[in-house]
Short mmCIF file of C-alpha atoms in Angstrom, two decimals:
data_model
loop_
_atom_site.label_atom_id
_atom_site.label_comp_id
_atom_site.label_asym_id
_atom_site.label_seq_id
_atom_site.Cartn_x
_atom_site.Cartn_y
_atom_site.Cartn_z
CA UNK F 50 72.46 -70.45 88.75
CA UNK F 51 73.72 -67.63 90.34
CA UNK F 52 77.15 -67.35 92.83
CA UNK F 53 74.84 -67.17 95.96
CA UNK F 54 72.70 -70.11 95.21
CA UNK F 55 76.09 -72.20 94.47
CA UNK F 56 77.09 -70.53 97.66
CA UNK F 57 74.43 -71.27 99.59
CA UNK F 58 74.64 -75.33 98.29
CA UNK F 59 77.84 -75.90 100.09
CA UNK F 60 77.89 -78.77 102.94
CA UNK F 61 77.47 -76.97 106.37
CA UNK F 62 80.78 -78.55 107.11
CA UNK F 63 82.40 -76.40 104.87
CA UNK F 64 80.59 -72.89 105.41
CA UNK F 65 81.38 -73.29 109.33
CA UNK F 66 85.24 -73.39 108.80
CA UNK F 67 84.75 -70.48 105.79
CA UNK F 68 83.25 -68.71 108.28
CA UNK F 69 85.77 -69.31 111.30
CA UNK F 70 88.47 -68.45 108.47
CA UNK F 71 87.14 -65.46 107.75
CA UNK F 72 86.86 -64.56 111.16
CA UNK F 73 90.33 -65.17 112.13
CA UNK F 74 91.27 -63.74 109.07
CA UNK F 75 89.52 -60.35 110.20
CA UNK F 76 90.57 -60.45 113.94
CA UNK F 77 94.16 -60.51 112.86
CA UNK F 78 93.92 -57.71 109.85
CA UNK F 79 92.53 -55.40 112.54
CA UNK F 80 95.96 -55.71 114.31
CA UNK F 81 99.14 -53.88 113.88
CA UNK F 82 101.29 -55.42 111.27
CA UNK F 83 104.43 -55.27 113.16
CA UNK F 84 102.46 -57.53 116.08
CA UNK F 85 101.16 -59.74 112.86
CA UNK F 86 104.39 -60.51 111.88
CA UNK F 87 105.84 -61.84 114.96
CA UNK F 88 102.99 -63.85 115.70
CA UNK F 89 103.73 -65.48 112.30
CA UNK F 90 107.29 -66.16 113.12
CA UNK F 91 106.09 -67.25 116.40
CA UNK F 92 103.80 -69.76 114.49
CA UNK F 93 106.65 -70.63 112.32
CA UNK F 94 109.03 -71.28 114.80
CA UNK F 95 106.47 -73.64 116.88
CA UNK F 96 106.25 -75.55 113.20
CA UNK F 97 110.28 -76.07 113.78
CA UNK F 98 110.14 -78.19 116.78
CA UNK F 99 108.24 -81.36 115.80
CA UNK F 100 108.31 -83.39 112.92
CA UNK F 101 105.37 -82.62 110.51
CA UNK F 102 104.57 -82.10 106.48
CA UNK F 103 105.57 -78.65 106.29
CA UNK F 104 108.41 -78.91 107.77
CA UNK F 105 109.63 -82.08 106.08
CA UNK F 106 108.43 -80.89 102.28
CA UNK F 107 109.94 -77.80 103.33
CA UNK F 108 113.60 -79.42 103.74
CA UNK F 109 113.06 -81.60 101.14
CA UNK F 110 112.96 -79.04 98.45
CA UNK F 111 115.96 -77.55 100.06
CA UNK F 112 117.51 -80.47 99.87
CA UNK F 113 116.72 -80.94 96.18
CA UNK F 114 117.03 -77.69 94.92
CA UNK F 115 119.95 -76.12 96.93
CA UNK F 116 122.25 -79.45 97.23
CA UNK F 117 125.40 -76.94 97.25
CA UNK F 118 124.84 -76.10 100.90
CA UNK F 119 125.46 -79.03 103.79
CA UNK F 120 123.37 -80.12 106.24
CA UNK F 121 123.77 -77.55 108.77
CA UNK F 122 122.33 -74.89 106.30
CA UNK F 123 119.87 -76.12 104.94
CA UNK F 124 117.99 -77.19 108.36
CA UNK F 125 118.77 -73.24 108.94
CA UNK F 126 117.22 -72.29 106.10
CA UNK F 127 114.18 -74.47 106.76
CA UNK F 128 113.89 -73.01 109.68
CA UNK F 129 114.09 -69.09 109.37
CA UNK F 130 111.57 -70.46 106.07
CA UNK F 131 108.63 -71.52 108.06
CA UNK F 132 108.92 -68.19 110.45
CA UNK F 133 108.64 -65.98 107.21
CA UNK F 134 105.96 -68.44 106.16
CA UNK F 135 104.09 -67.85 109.06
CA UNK F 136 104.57 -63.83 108.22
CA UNK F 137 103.28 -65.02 104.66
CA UNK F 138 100.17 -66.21 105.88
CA UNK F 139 99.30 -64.12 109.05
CA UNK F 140 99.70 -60.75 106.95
CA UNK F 141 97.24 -62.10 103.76
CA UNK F 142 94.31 -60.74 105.84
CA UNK F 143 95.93 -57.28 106.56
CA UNK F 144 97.13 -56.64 102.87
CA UNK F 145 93.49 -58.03 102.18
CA UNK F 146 91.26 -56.08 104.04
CA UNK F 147 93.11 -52.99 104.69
CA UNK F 148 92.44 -49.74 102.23
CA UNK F 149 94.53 -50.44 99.05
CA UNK F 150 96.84 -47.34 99.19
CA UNK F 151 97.29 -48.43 103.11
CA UNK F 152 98.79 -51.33 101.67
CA UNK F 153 100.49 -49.87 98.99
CA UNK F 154 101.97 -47.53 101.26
CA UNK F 155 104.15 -50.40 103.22
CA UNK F 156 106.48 -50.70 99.42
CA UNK F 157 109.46 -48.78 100.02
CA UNK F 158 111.48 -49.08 97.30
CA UNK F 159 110.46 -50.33 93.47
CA UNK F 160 113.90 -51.99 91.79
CA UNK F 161 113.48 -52.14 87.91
CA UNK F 162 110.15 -50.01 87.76
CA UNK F 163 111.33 -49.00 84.49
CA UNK F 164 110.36 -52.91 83.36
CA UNK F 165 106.79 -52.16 83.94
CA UNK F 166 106.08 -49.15 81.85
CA UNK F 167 104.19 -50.45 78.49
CA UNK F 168 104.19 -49.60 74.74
CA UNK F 169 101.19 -48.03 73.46
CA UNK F 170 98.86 -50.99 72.64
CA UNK F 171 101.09 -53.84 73.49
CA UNK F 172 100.13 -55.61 76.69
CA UNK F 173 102.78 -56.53 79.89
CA UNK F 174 102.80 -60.49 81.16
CA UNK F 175 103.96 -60.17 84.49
CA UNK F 176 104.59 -63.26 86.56
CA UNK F 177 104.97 -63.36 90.29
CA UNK F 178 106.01 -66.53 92.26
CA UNK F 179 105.09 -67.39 95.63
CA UNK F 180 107.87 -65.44 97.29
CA UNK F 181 107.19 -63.15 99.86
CA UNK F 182 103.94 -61.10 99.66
CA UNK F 183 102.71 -62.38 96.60
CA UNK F 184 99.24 -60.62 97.60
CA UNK F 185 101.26 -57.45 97.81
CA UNK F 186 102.80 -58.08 94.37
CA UNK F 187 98.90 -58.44 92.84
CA UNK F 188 97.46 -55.40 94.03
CA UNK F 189 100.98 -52.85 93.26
CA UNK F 190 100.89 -54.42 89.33
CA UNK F 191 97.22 -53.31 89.72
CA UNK F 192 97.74 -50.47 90.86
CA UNK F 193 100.07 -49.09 87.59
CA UNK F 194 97.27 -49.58 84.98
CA UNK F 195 94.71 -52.06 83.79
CA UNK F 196 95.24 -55.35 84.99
CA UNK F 197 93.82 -59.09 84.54
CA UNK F 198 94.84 -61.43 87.17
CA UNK F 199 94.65 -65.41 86.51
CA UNK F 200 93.40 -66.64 89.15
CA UNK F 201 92.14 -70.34 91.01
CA UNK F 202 88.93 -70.45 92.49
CA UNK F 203 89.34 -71.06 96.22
CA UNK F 204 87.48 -73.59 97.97
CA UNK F 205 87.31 -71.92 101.15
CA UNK F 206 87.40 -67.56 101.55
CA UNK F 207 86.74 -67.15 97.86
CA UNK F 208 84.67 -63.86 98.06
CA UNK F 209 86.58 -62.47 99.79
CA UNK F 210 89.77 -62.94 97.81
CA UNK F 211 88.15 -61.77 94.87
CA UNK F 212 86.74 -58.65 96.50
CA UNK F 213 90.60 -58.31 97.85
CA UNK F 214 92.29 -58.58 94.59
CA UNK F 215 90.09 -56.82 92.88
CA UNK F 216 89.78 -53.60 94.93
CA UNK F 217 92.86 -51.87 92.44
CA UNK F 218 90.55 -52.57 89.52
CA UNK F 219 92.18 -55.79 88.86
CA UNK F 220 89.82 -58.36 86.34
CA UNK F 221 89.85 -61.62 87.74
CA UNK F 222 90.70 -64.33 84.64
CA UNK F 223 89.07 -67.97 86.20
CA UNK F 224 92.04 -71.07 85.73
CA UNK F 225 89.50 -71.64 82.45
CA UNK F 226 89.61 -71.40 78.70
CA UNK F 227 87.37 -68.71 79.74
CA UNK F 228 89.67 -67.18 81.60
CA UNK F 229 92.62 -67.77 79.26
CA UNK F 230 90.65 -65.67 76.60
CA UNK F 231 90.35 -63.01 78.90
CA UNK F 232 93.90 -62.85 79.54
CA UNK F 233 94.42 -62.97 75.74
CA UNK F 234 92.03 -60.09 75.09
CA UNK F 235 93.52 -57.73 78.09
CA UNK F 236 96.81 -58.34 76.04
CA UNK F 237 95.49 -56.86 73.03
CA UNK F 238 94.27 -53.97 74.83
CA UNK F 239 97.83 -53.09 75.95
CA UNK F 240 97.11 -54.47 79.26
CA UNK F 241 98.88 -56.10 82.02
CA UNK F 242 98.33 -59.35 82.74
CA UNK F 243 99.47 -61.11 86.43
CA UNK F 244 100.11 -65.01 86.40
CA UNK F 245 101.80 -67.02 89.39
CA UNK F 246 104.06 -69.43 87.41
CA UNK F 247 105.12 -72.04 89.61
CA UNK F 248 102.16 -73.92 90.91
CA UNK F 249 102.15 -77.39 89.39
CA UNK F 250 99.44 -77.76 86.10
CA UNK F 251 96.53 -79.74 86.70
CA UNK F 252 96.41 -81.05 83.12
CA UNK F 253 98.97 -83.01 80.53
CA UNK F 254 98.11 -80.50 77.66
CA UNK F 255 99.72 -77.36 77.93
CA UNK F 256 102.69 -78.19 80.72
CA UNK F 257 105.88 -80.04 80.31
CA UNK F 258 109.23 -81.08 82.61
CA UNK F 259 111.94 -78.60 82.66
CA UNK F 260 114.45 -78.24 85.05
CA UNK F 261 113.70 -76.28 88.39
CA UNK F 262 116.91 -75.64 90.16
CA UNK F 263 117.93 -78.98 88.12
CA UNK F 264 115.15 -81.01 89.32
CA UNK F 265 112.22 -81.95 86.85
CA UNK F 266 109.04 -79.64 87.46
CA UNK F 267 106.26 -80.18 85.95
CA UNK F 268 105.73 -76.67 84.70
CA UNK F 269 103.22 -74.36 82.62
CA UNK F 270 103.03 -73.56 78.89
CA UNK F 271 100.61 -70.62 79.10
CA UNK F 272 103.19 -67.69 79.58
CA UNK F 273 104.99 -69.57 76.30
CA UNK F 274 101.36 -69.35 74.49
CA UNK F 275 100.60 -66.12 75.64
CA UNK F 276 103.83 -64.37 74.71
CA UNK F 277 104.13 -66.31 71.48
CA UNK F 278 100.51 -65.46 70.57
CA UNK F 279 100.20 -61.28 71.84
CA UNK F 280 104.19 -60.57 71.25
CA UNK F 281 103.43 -59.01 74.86
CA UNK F 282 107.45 -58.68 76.88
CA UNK F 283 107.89 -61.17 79.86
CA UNK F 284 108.83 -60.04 83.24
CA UNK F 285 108.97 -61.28 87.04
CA UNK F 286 107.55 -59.36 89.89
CA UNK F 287 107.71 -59.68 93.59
CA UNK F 288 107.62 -58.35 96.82
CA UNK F 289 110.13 -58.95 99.68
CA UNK F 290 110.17 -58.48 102.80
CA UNK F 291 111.93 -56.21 104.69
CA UNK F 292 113.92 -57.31 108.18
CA UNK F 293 112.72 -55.07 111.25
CA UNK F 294 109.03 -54.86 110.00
CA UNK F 295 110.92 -52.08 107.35
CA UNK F 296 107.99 -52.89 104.59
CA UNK F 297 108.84 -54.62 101.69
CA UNK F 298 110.58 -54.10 98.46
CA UNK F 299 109.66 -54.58 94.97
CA UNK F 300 111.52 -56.26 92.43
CA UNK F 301 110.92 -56.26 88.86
CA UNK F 302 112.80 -58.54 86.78
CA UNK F 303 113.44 -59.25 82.87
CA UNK F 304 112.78 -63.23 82.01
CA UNK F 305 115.13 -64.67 80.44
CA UNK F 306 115.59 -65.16 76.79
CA UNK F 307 113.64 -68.24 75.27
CA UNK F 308 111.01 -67.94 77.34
CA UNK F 309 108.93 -67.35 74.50
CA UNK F 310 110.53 -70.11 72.21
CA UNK F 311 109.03 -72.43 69.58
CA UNK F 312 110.68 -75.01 71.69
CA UNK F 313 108.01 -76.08 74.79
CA UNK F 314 110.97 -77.27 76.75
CA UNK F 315 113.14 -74.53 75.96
CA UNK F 316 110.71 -71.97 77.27
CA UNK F 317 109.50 -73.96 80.30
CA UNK F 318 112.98 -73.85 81.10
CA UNK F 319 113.57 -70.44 80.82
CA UNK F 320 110.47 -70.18 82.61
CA UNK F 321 111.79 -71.67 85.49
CA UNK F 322 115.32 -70.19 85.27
CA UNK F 323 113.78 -66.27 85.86
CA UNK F 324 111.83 -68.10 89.25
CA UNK F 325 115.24 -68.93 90.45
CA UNK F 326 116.43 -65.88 90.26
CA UNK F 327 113.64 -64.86 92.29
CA UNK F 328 114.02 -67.12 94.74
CA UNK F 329 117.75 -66.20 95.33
CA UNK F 330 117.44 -62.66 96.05
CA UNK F 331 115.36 -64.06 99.46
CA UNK F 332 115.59 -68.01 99.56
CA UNK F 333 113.87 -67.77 102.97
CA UNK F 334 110.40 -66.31 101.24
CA UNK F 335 109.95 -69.10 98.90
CA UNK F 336 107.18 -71.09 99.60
CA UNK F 337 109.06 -74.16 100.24
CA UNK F 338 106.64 -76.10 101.91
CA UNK F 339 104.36 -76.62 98.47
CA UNK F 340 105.10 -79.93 97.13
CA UNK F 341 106.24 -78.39 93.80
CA UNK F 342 107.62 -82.13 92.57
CA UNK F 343 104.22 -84.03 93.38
CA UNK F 344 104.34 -84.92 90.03
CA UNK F 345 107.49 -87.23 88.58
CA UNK F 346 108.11 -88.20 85.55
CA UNK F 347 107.83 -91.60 84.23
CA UNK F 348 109.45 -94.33 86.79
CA UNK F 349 110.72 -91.47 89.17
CA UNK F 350 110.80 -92.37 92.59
CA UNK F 351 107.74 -90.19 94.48
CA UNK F 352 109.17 -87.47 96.87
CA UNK F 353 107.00 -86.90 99.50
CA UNK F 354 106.41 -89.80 101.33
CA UNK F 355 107.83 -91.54 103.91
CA UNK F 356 108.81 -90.52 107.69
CA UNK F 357 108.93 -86.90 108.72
CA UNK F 358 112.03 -86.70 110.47
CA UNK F 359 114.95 -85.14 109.25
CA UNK F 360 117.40 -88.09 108.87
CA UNK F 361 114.71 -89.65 106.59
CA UNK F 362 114.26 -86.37 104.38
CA UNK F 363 118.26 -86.01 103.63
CA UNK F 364 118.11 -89.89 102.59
CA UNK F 365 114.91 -89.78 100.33
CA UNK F 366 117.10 -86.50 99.01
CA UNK F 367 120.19 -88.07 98.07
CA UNK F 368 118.81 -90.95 96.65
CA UNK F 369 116.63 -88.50 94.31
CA UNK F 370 119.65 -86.06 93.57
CA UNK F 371 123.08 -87.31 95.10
CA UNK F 372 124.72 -84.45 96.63
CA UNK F 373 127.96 -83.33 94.72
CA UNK F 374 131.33 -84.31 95.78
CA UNK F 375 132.81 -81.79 98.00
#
């Protein structure tokens, strides 16, 4: 059965709002980016003035993850967070649809390039977290050399996410055993291989609970496995963005030792160590609004439930991780 005919199969429900997506998403490309962005903060800042999920799972991870600041600055943070989340979102269709070195043209400034350069026949894992524009991120690790992405079929604007990533010459590796082979076998070529590390596994086997900013995540083994298995080096890539519509700025980062340990825990805690970094050079980018502890461990209170006011958020937060004693 070929892509069309699966295509083609899909309730009419969900081809009408594909299609009004991917109209929306090619009225806004067509615009100037500067214009894109404030219309995302504009969107972001409308998100700020009613209670609703984004907003609360937004300030609940804050709350959880970055317990040393009060109150006060974490609602700010929240806040200037959904207007660059907005950015995040309203820009995908411009970085998608635009020419690739048009896109490529808005980095202004690589930090550790050096990490990405790659010994003759050994391949490059390269792991890039939702912070900033991770689209961005994608098609500049394409653009250096031969590239697999892993990637999650999309219920809604598939096509044309795969025709978007793969426009560098990017191979797109299916969330498969399929897919994990092809990642293993760009490896052995001396390839590059991209992988966003901190969305939550579907599946017991292969993922574990490690500490993310001290909070049990529920996190990946298949950088571990793949770095174990190739002997390929480890490194974190991302792209912030600039203030004043200045472009944005790439950052490549060593992981941290142990990431490719014996130890499962050990490395899914290394794993998550190198994200934090990330997510400290521009706490604002992070996609805070994903519900990155969904899953608990055993007898853990859930964390997303509840009212969506912010007097209700701080409480379900402290009674998950007390806040330290001033």
């Amino acid at each position: 059965m070929t892509d069309q005919t699966v295509k083609n199969r899909r309730p009419f429900g969900i081809v009408l709002k594909d299609a009004i997506a991917r109209g929306l998403v090619r009225l806004i490309s067509r615009l100037p980016l500067a214009l894109i962005h404030r219309l995302g903060a504009g969107a972001g800042y409308l998100a700020t003035l009613w209670p609703n999920r984004q907003r609360r799972n937004a300030l609940m991870n804050i709350a959880l993850c970055l317990p040393e600041l009060n109150r006060e600055q974490q609602i700010k943070l929240r806040d200037r967070n959904l207007k660059e989340f907005g950015k995040t979102y309203f820009e995908i269709g411009y970085l998608w649809l635009r020419p690739a070195q048009q896109a490529l043209a808005l980095v202004r400034e690589v930090r550790g390039a050096e990490l990405l350069q790659r010994e003759p026949g050994k391949g490059l894992i390269v792991l890039s977290p939702h912070l900033g524009a991770w689209e961005l991120a994608g098609l500049y690790l394409a653009a250096q050399g031969p590239t697999a992405i892993f990637y999650k079929p999309q219920k809604y604007l598939d096509d044309l996410i795969r025709a978007s990533r793969g426009r560098s010459g990017a191979e797109l590796a299916p969330i498969t055993a399929r897919g994990i082979r092809v990642l293993v076998q760009a490896l052995e070529r001396g390839d590059a291989v991209g992988i966003l590390p901190d969305q939550e596994p579907k599946a017991d086997k292969g993922a574990v609970f490690a500490p993310f900013f001290g909070v049990p995540a529920f996190t990946m083994l298949l950088v571990n496995r793949l770095a174990r298995r190739t002997g390929a080096p480890v490194i974190f890539l991302f792209a912030e963005r600039l203030a004043e519509d200045g472009g944005f700025r790439i950052h490549c980062i060593r992981a941290p030792a142990g990431i490719d340990s014996e130890d499962d825990h050990q490395a899914a805690t290394a794993l998550n160590r190198g994200i934090e970094q990330c997510v400290m050079t521009c706490p604002e980018q992070y996609l805070w609004p994903y519900k990155r502890f969904r899953r608990r461990p055993e007898g853990a209170p859930k964390i997303y439930t509840g009212a969506l006011d912010d007097v209700h958020v701080f409480r379900q937060a402290e009674r998950i991780r007390p806040r330290p004693l001033s």
